[in-house]
């Protein structure tokens, strides 16, 4: 992932076509409140951020990204379960998403997150979720995601609540395993806090 790791994510640093950067744990904007996009917020600025988030996501070899991860505290997420620009028809951009129903059944799988490079861990997610959200043109839509897509969606949706996948690691062994990496990320952040918030929103 962001979402679930199929391949190792890479930190692309600066990416052509965007001044946005992916914020890493423990950047405080990852925990900040994300505002709903209002009617007049479905504008060119929002479309620009969404497009640049997709650029960053592909450059990082991720399959999803949420707006707070680029320092934009709005309820906006993008994902592509194929993780490839070539499969652009699989791109999903969702504004103000809500989960209206979900399976009782939970599935455990490995996840990773572009805000936590160099680690992963097992997280339980609903097998399916029914979702409502808005497209960039303001049109409302409903969709059911299952399996892999459901997992990616739930991971990105969590970001909009300020919830990070490390909060959901269920295995004691995973918690112990990632602890040194989390400490490293905290040290890296102290040395080089990225305060950028260069989006127009
Ligand atoms: Co993530």
Coordinates of C-alpha atoms and ligand atoms in Angstrom, one line a residue:
X1 CA 0.0 0.0 0.0
X2 CA -0.1 2.2 1.0
X3 CA -2.5 -0.3 1.5
X4 CA -0.9 -3.5 1.0
X5 CA 2.6 -4.3 -0.2
X6 CA 2.9 -6.4 -3.3
X7 CA 6.4 -5.1 -3.9
X8 CA 8.8 -3.0 -1.9
X9 CA 7.7 0.6 -1.8
X10 CA 10.3 3.1 -2.8
X11 CA 10.8 6.6 -1.6
X12 CA 10.9 8.6 -4.8
X13 CA 11.8 11.9 -3.0
X14 CA 10.8 14.8 -5.3
X15 CA 8.6 13.6 -8.2
X16 CA 8.2 15.5 -11.5
X17 CA 4.9 17.1 -11.9
X18 CA 4.2 17.7 -8.2
X19 CA 5.7 19.7 -5.3
X20 CA 3.9 17.4 -2.9
X21 CA 5.9 14.9 -0.8
X22 CA 4.7 11.9 1.2
X23 CA 4.8 12.7 4.9
X24 CA 6.3 10.1 7.1
X25 CA 5.4 9.0 10.6
X26 CA 5.4 10.7 13.0
X27 CA 4.4 13.8 11.1
X28 CA 1.6 15.4 13.1
X29 CA -0.6 16.0 10.0
X30 CA -1.0 12.2 9.7
X31 CA -3.0 12.5 13.0
X32 CA -4.8 15.8 12.3
X33 CA -8.5 16.1 11.6
X34 CA -9.5 15.8 8.0
X35 CA -12.3 18.1 6.8
X36 CA -15.1 17.1 4.5
X37 CA -14.8 18.7 1.1
X38 CA -17.7 21.2 0.8
X39 CA -19.7 21.8 -2.4
X40 CA -17.4 24.6 -3.6
X41 CA -14.4 22.5 -2.8
X42 CA -15.0 20.2 -5.9
X43 CA -12.7 22.5 -7.9
X44 CA -9.5 22.5 -9.9
X45 CA -7.4 22.7 -6.8
X46 CA -8.9 19.4 -5.6
X47 CA -8.5 17.8 -9.0
X48 CA -4.8 18.9 -9.0
X49 CA -4.1 17.4 -5.6
X50 CA -5.8 14.1 -6.6
X51 CA -3.8 13.9 -9.8
X52 CA -0.5 14.7 -8.0
X53 CA -1.4 12.1 -5.3
X54 CA -1.7 9.5 -8.1
X55 CA 1.6 10.6 -9.5
X56 CA 3.3 10.2 -6.2
X57 CA 1.6 6.9 -5.5
X58 CA 2.9 5.4 -8.7
X59 CA 6.3 6.8 -8.3
X60 CA 6.4 5.1 -4.8
X61 CA 5.1 1.8 -6.2
X62 CA 2.2 2.0 -3.8
X63 CA -1.4 1.1 -4.4
X64 CA -3.1 3.8 -2.5
X65 CA -2.7 7.2 -0.9
X66 CA -4.8 9.4 1.4
X67 CA -4.7 13.2 1.3
X68 CA -3.3 13.7 4.8
X69 CA -0.3 11.7 3.7
X70 CA 0.6 14.7 1.5
X71 CA -0.3 17.2 4.1
X72 CA -3.8 18.0 2.8
X73 CA -6.2 17.4 5.7
X74 CA -9.2 16.8 3.5
X75 CA -11.4 13.7 3.1
X76 CA -9.9 12.5 -0.2
X77 CA -8.2 9.2 -1.1
X78 CA -6.9 7.6 -4.2
X79 CA -6.0 4.0 -5.0
X80 CA -5.3 1.6 -7.9
X81 CA -5.3 -2.1 -6.9
X82 CA -3.1 -2.9 -9.9
X83 CA -0.5 -0.3 -8.6
X84 CA 0.3 0.6 -12.2
X85 CA -0.3 3.7 -14.3
X86 CA -0.8 1.4 -17.3
X87 CA -3.9 0.1 -15.5
X88 CA -5.3 3.6 -15.2
X89 CA -8.9 2.3 -15.7
X90 CA -8.5 0.8 -12.2
X91 CA -7.8 4.2 -10.7
X92 CA -10.2 5.2 -7.9
X93 CA -10.5 8.8 -6.6
X94 CA -13.0 9.2 -3.8
X95 CA -14.0 12.3 -1.9
X96 CA -15.9 12.3 1.4
X97 CA -16.1 8.4 1.5
X98 CA -18.3 6.6 4.1
X99 CA -18.6 2.9 4.9
X100 CA -22.3 2.0 4.9
X101 CA -21.9 -1.7 5.6
X102 CA -19.2 -4.2 6.1
X103 CA -18.7 -8.0 6.5
X104 CA -18.6 -9.6 9.9
X105 CA -15.8 -11.7 8.6
X106 CA -12.3 -10.3 9.0
X107 CA -9.2 -11.3 7.0
X108 CA -5.7 -11.1 8.2
X109 CA -3.0 -10.0 5.7
X110 CA 0.3 -8.1 5.6
X111 CA 0.1 -4.4 5.0
X112 CA 2.6 -1.6 4.6
X113 CA 2.2 2.1 4.3
X114 CA 4.1 4.8 2.3
X115 CA 4.3 6.9 5.5
X116 CA 6.1 4.0 7.2
X117 CA 8.8 3.0 4.8
X118 CA 10.8 -0.2 5.5
X119 CA 8.3 -2.1 7.6
X120 CA 5.1 -4.1 7.4
X121 CA 2.7 -6.1 9.6
X122 CA -0.4 -8.1 9.8
X123 CA -3.8 -6.3 10.0
X124 CA -7.3 -7.6 10.2
X125 CA -9.8 -6.0 7.7
X126 CA -13.4 -6.6 6.8
X127 CA -13.6 -9.1 3.8
X128 CA -16.0 -6.6 2.1
X129 CA -17.2 -3.1 2.6
X130 CA -20.0 -1.1 0.9
X131 CA -19.0 2.4 0.4
X132 CA -20.5 5.7 -0.6
X133 CA -18.5 8.6 -1.8
X134 CA -18.2 11.4 -4.4
X135 CA -16.2 11.6 -7.6
X136 CA -14.2 14.7 -8.4
X137 CA -17.1 16.0 -10.5
X138 CA -19.3 16.0 -7.4
X139 CA -21.3 12.9 -8.5
X140 CA -22.2 10.5 -5.7
X141 CA -21.6 6.9 -6.2
X142 CA -21.9 3.6 -4.3
X143 CA -19.7 0.6 -4.6
X144 CA -18.9 -2.7 -2.9
X145 CA -15.2 -3.7 -2.6
X146 CA -14.1 -7.2 -1.7
X147 CA -10.8 -8.8 -0.8
X148 CA -7.7 -6.8 -1.9
X149 CA -9.6 -3.7 -3.0
X150 CA -11.6 -3.8 0.3
X151 CA -8.3 -3.9 2.2
X152 CA -6.8 -1.0 0.3
X153 CA -9.9 1.0 0.8
X154 CA -10.1 0.4 4.5
X155 CA -6.4 1.3 4.9
X156 CA -6.8 4.6 3.1
X157 CA -10.1 5.3 4.8
X158 CA -8.4 4.8 8.2
X159 CA -6.0 7.6 7.2
X160 CA -9.0 10.0 6.9
X161 CA -9.7 9.3 10.6
X162 CA -6.1 9.8 11.6
X163 CA -5.8 6.0 12.1
X164 CA -2.6 4.4 11.0
X165 CA -2.1 0.7 10.3
X166 CA 0.4 0.4 13.1
X167 CA -2.5 1.2 15.4
X168 CA -4.1 -2.0 14.2
X169 CA -1.2 -4.5 14.3
X170 CA -2.7 -7.5 16.1
X171 CA 0.3 -9.7 16.6
X172 CA 2.6 -9.2 19.5
X173 CA 5.5 -10.4 17.4
X174 CA 4.8 -7.7 14.7
X175 CA 4.6 -5.0 17.4
X176 CA 8.0 -6.1 18.7
X177 CA 9.5 -6.4 15.3
X178 CA 8.4 -2.9 14.1
X179 CA 9.3 -1.1 17.3
X180 CA 13.0 -0.4 16.4
X181 CA 11.9 0.9 12.9
X182 CA 9.3 3.2 14.5
X183 CA 12.0 4.6 16.8
X184 CA 14.2 5.1 13.7
X185 CA 11.5 7.0 11.9
X186 CA 11.0 9.2 15.0
X187 CA 14.7 10.0 15.0
X188 CA 14.7 10.7 11.3
X189 CA 11.7 13.0 11.7
X190 CA 13.4 14.9 14.5
X191 CA 16.5 15.5 12.4
X192 CA 14.6 16.5 9.3
X193 CA 11.0 17.4 10.0
X194 CA 9.2 18.0 6.8
X195 CA 6.7 20.7 7.4
X196 CA 5.7 21.2 3.8
X197 CA 2.2 21.8 2.9
X198 CA 2.4 23.2 -0.5
X199 CA -1.0 22.2 -1.9
X200 CA -3.4 24.9 -2.9
X201 CA -6.0 23.5 -0.6
Ligands
LIG1 CO1 -1.0 4.2 4.6

